[in-house]
Amino acid sequence: MPFLNEYISRSDIEKYGLAKAYFAANPGQTELPDDYRPHWTIDRERQIILRQMRGSNPARDGDYWIEFNLQMDGKRYFIKVGIGKGSGNLSATPFVVAWSDIIDFYPPDIDAAERQDVLHVLKEALAARGYDGARRQIDNTIVTFNF
């Protein structure tokens, strides 16, 4: 089964401990809001999950990046990926999402072969994620990588 973009069901939120992560990020909250709709890119057959964690504000930070959590083979990897020069107009055809470089990779102490495997799966998941996963897709999207 390939990667799919999905909103995460309430049962999967509990199964994968996402409520705990939400409460850690939102002190004082004791219940998930009704409008809490996290999303992911998931390959259920291989049990691989890609979730966006946070991103930069290019107006404030200068650089444009997104940090992802990639879970595979029972491990979690946190990878900050730079966003390159893609399409600036959402109506462009084809629309290009360009990933420029790996800014940060955690854990840093894995061997080169494992890192290459992780980056291969990351590219596969980002290609399926397209523009913004389950939240928004744009027809005729091409995803490119410079890493």
PDB file of C-alpha atoms in Angstrom:
ATOM      1  CA  MET A   1       0.000   0.000   0.000  1.00  0.00           C
ATOM      2  CA  PRO A   2       1.409   3.434  -0.872  1.00  0.00           C
ATOM      3  CA  PHE A   3       1.553   6.520   1.302  1.00  0.00           C
ATOM      4  CA  LEU A   4      -1.801   8.219   1.878  1.00  0.00           C
ATOM      5  CA  ASN A   5      -2.615  11.676   3.210  1.00  0.00           C
ATOM      6  CA  GLU A   6      -5.199  11.426   5.982  1.00  0.00           C
ATOM      7  CA  TYR A   7      -6.728  13.328   8.824  1.00  0.00           C
ATOM      8  CA  ILE A   8      -5.927  11.285  11.907  1.00  0.00           C
ATOM      9  CA  SER A   9      -8.921   9.521  13.451  1.00  0.00           C
ATOM     10  CA  ARG A  10      -9.672   9.913  17.158  1.00  0.00           C
ATOM     11  CA  SER A  11      -8.822   6.233  17.676  1.00  0.00           C
ATOM     12  CA  ASP A  12      -5.416   6.697  15.997  1.00  0.00           C
ATOM     13  CA  ILE A  13      -4.831   9.838  18.076  1.00  0.00           C
ATOM     14  CA  GLU A  14      -5.162   7.648  21.167  1.00  0.00           C
ATOM     15  CA  LYS A  15      -3.338   4.641  19.678  1.00  0.00           C
ATOM     16  CA  TYR A  16      -0.266   6.684  18.754  1.00  0.00           C
ATOM     17  CA  GLY A  17      -0.239   8.890  21.861  1.00  0.00           C
ATOM     18  CA  LEU A  18      -0.886  12.105  19.965  1.00  0.00           C
ATOM     19  CA  ALA A  19      -3.178  13.473  22.678  1.00  0.00           C
ATOM     20  CA  LYS A  20      -0.275  13.371  25.112  1.00  0.00           C
ATOM     21  CA  ALA A  21       1.877  15.327  22.660  1.00  0.00           C
ATOM     22  CA  TYR A  22      -0.932  17.871  22.182  1.00  0.00           C
ATOM     23  CA  PHE A  23      -1.304  18.394  25.939  1.00  0.00           C
ATOM     24  CA  ALA A  24       2.461  18.776  26.350  1.00  0.00           C
ATOM     25  CA  ALA A  25       2.423  21.515  23.712  1.00  0.00           C
ATOM     26  CA  ASN A  26      -0.700  23.156  25.189  1.00  0.00           C
ATOM     27  CA  PRO A  27      -0.317  23.338  28.982  1.00  0.00           C
ATOM     28  CA  GLY A  28      -3.568  23.802  30.830  1.00  0.00           C
ATOM     29  CA  GLN A  29      -5.623  21.936  28.246  1.00  0.00           C
ATOM     30  CA  THR A  30      -7.305  18.801  29.561  1.00  0.00           C
ATOM     31  CA  GLU A  31      -9.401  17.845  26.536  1.00  0.00           C
ATOM     32  CA  LEU A  32      -8.759  17.837  22.833  1.00  0.00           C
ATOM     33  CA  PRO A  33     -10.701  20.607  21.105  1.00  0.00           C
ATOM     34  CA  ASP A  34     -13.546  19.490  18.855  1.00  0.00           C
ATOM     35  CA  ASP A  35     -11.793  21.123  15.904  1.00  0.00           C
ATOM     36  CA  TYR A  36      -8.456  19.357  16.554  1.00  0.00           C
ATOM     37  CA  ARG A  37      -7.765  17.637  13.226  1.00  0.00           C
ATOM     38  CA  PRO A  38      -4.121  16.648  12.890  1.00  0.00           C
ATOM     39  CA  HIS A  39      -3.044  15.018   9.670  1.00  0.00           C
ATOM     40  CA  TRP A  40      -0.295  12.741   8.483  1.00  0.00           C
ATOM     41  CA  THR A  41       1.103  10.933   5.496  1.00  0.00           C
ATOM     42  CA  ILE A  42       1.026   7.237   6.304  1.00  0.00           C
ATOM     43  CA  ASP A  43       1.933   3.900   4.770  1.00  0.00           C
ATOM     44  CA  ARG A  44      -0.082   1.511   6.918  1.00  0.00           C
ATOM     45  CA  GLU A  45       1.380  -1.621   5.361  1.00  0.00           C
ATOM     46  CA  ARG A  46       4.974  -0.664   6.230  1.00  0.00           C
ATOM     47  CA  GLN A  47       3.892   1.239   9.360  1.00  0.00           C
ATOM     48  CA  ILE A  48       5.633   4.455   8.337  1.00  0.00           C
ATOM     49  CA  ILE A  49       4.281   7.821   9.456  1.00  0.00           C
ATOM     50  CA  LEU A  50       5.300  11.330   8.405  1.00  0.00           C
ATOM     51  CA  ARG A  51       3.993  14.307  10.395  1.00  0.00           C
ATOM     52  CA  GLN A  52       4.787  17.972  10.108  1.00  0.00           C
ATOM     53  CA  MET A  53       5.933  19.264  13.487  1.00  0.00           C
ATOM     54  CA  ARG A  54       6.688  22.951  12.965  1.00  0.00           C
ATOM     55  CA  GLY A  55       7.954  25.386  10.407  1.00  0.00           C
ATOM     56  CA  SER A  56       9.644  28.734  10.057  1.00  0.00           C
ATOM     57  CA  ASN A  57       8.174  32.082   9.250  1.00  0.00           C
ATOM     58  CA  PRO A  58      10.282  33.334   6.329  1.00  0.00           C
ATOM     59  CA  ALA A  59       9.353  36.959   7.050  1.00  0.00           C
ATOM     60  CA  ARG A  60      10.762  36.645  10.571  1.00  0.00           C
ATOM     61  CA  ASP A  61      13.361  33.895  10.269  1.00  0.00           C
ATOM     62  CA  GLY A  62      14.776  34.512   6.794  1.00  0.00           C
ATOM     63  CA  ASP A  63      14.981  30.832   5.939  1.00  0.00           C
ATOM     64  CA  TYR A  64      12.008  28.708   5.000  1.00  0.00           C
ATOM     65  CA  TRP A  65      11.941  25.213   6.472  1.00  0.00           C
ATOM     66  CA  ILE A  66       9.619  22.575   7.874  1.00  0.00           C
ATOM     67  CA  GLU A  67      10.509  20.023  10.549  1.00  0.00           C
ATOM     68  CA  PHE A  68       9.033  16.549  10.150  1.00  0.00           C
ATOM     69  CA  ASN A  69       8.756  13.542  12.423  1.00  0.00           C
ATOM     70  CA  LEU A  70       9.282  10.344  10.432  1.00  0.00           C
ATOM     71  CA  GLN A  71       8.484   7.114  12.267  1.00  0.00           C
ATOM     72  CA  MET A  72       9.657   3.856  10.770  1.00  0.00           C
ATOM     73  CA  ASP A  73      11.051   0.542  11.983  1.00  0.00           C
ATOM     74  CA  GLY A  74      10.116   1.464  15.552  1.00  0.00           C
ATOM     75  CA  LYS A  75      12.304   4.596  15.480  1.00  0.00           C
ATOM     76  CA  ARG A  76      11.581   8.309  15.337  1.00  0.00           C
ATOM     77  CA  TYR A  77      13.575  10.706  13.222  1.00  0.00           C
ATOM     78  CA  PHE A  78      13.233  14.484  13.346  1.00  0.00           C
ATOM     79  CA  ILE A  79      14.308  16.051  10.083  1.00  0.00           C
ATOM     80  CA  LYS A  80      14.307  19.765   9.300  1.00  0.00           C
ATOM     81  CA  VAL A  81      14.031  20.247   5.534  1.00  0.00           C
ATOM     82  CA  GLY A  82      14.695  23.513   3.717  1.00  0.00           C
ATOM     83  CA  ILE A  83      12.150  24.672   1.185  1.00  0.00           C
ATOM     84  CA  GLY A  84      13.612  25.738  -2.134  1.00  0.00           C
ATOM     85  CA  LYS A  85      12.332  27.838  -4.995  1.00  0.00           C
ATOM     86  CA  GLY A  86       9.156  26.187  -6.185  1.00  0.00           C
ATOM     87  CA  SER A  87       6.022  27.674  -7.656  1.00  0.00           C
ATOM     88  CA  GLY A  88       5.056  30.944  -6.068  1.00  0.00           C
ATOM     89  CA  ASN A  89       1.557  30.906  -7.502  1.00  0.00           C
ATOM     90  CA  LEU A  90      -0.928  28.254  -6.363  1.00  0.00           C
ATOM     91  CA  SER A  91      -2.525  28.221  -9.811  1.00  0.00           C
ATOM     92  CA  ALA A  92       0.740  27.367 -11.608  1.00  0.00           C
ATOM     93  CA  THR A  93       0.591  24.276 -13.827  1.00  0.00           C
ATOM     94  CA  PRO A  94       2.521  22.260 -13.095  1.00  0.00           C
ATOM     95  CA  PHE A  95       2.826  23.358  -9.488  1.00  0.00           C
ATOM     96  CA  VAL A  96       6.313  22.669  -8.076  1.00  0.00           C
ATOM     97  CA  VAL A  97       7.147  21.907  -4.445  1.00  0.00           C
ATOM     98  CA  ALA A  98      10.931  22.125  -4.079  1.00  0.00           C
ATOM     99  CA  TRP A  99      12.814  20.703  -1.097  1.00  0.00           C
ATOM    100  CA  SER A 100      16.294  22.208  -1.019  1.00  0.00           C
ATOM    101  CA  ASP A 101      18.376  20.601   1.713  1.00  0.00           C
ATOM    102  CA  ILE A 102      18.500  18.813   5.033  1.00  0.00           C
ATOM    103  CA  ILE A 103      19.104  21.464   7.683  1.00  0.00           C
ATOM    104  CA  ASP A 104      19.026  19.196  10.724  1.00  0.00           C
ATOM    105  CA  PHE A 105      18.702  15.460  11.305  1.00  0.00           C
ATOM    106  CA  TYR A 106      18.065  13.770  14.648  1.00  0.00           C
ATOM    107  CA  PRO A 107      19.385  11.471  15.875  1.00  0.00           C
ATOM    108  CA  PRO A 108      22.693  12.604  14.404  1.00  0.00           C
ATOM    109  CA  ASP A 109      24.681   9.506  15.339  1.00  0.00           C
ATOM    110  CA  ILE A 110      23.210   6.932  12.943  1.00  0.00           C
ATOM    111  CA  ASP A 111      25.369   5.239  10.333  1.00  0.00           C
ATOM    112  CA  ALA A 112      25.453   6.397   6.709  1.00  0.00           C
ATOM    113  CA  ALA A 113      23.417   3.443   5.381  1.00  0.00           C
ATOM    114  CA  GLU A 114      20.573   4.013   7.836  1.00  0.00           C
ATOM    115  CA  ARG A 115      20.585   7.745   7.085  1.00  0.00           C
ATOM    116  CA  GLN A 116      20.329   7.023   3.344  1.00  0.00           C
ATOM    117  CA  ASP A 117      17.418   4.626   3.963  1.00  0.00           C
ATOM    118  CA  VAL A 118      15.627   7.246   6.053  1.00  0.00           C
ATOM    119  CA  LEU A 119      16.172   9.952   3.425  1.00  0.00           C
ATOM    120  CA  HIS A 120      14.888   7.631   0.688  1.00  0.00           C
ATOM    121  CA  VAL A 121      11.671   7.000   2.653  1.00  0.00           C
ATOM    122  CA  LEU A 122      11.400  10.719   3.498  1.00  0.00           C
ATOM    123  CA  LYS A 123      11.498  11.581  -0.213  1.00  0.00           C
ATOM    124  CA  GLU A 124       8.850   8.961  -0.932  1.00  0.00           C
ATOM    125  CA  ALA A 125       6.596  10.331   1.809  1.00  0.00           C
ATOM    126  CA  LEU A 126       7.141  13.983   0.820  1.00  0.00           C
ATOM    127  CA  ALA A 127       6.314  13.158  -2.796  1.00  0.00           C
ATOM    128  CA  ALA A 128       3.017  11.642  -1.629  1.00  0.00           C
ATOM    129  CA  ARG A 129       2.415  14.566   0.757  1.00  0.00           C
ATOM    130  CA  GLY A 130       2.459  16.944  -2.187  1.00  0.00           C
ATOM    131  CA  TYR A 131       1.568  20.508  -1.292  1.00  0.00           C
ATOM    132  CA  ASP A 132       0.138  20.097   2.224  1.00  0.00           C
ATOM    133  CA  GLY A 133      -0.978  16.522   2.825  1.00  0.00           C
ATOM    134  CA  ALA A 134      -4.623  15.984   3.739  1.00  0.00           C
ATOM    135  CA  ARG A 135      -5.179  19.702   4.306  1.00  0.00           C
ATOM    136  CA  ARG A 136      -4.672  20.816   0.720  1.00  0.00           C
ATOM    137  CA  GLN A 137      -3.553  19.398  -2.588  1.00  0.00           C
ATOM    138  CA  ILE A 138      -2.907  21.168  -5.860  1.00  0.00           C
ATOM    139  CA  ASP A 139      -3.514  19.452  -9.189  1.00  0.00           C
ATOM    140  CA  ASN A 140      -0.460  18.668 -11.324  1.00  0.00           C
ATOM    141  CA  THR A 141       2.037  18.963  -8.460  1.00  0.00           C
ATOM    142  CA  ILE A 142       5.643  17.959  -9.024  1.00  0.00           C
ATOM    143  CA  VAL A 143       7.850  17.452  -5.961  1.00  0.00           C
ATOM    144  CA  THR A 144      11.605  17.945  -6.403  1.00  0.00           C
ATOM    145  CA  PHE A 145      14.566  17.300  -4.118  1.00  0.00           C
ATOM    146  CA  ASN A 146      18.037  18.801  -3.985  1.00  0.00           C
ATOM    147  CA  PHE A 147      19.372  16.392  -1.363  1.00  0.00           C
TER     148      PHE A 147
END
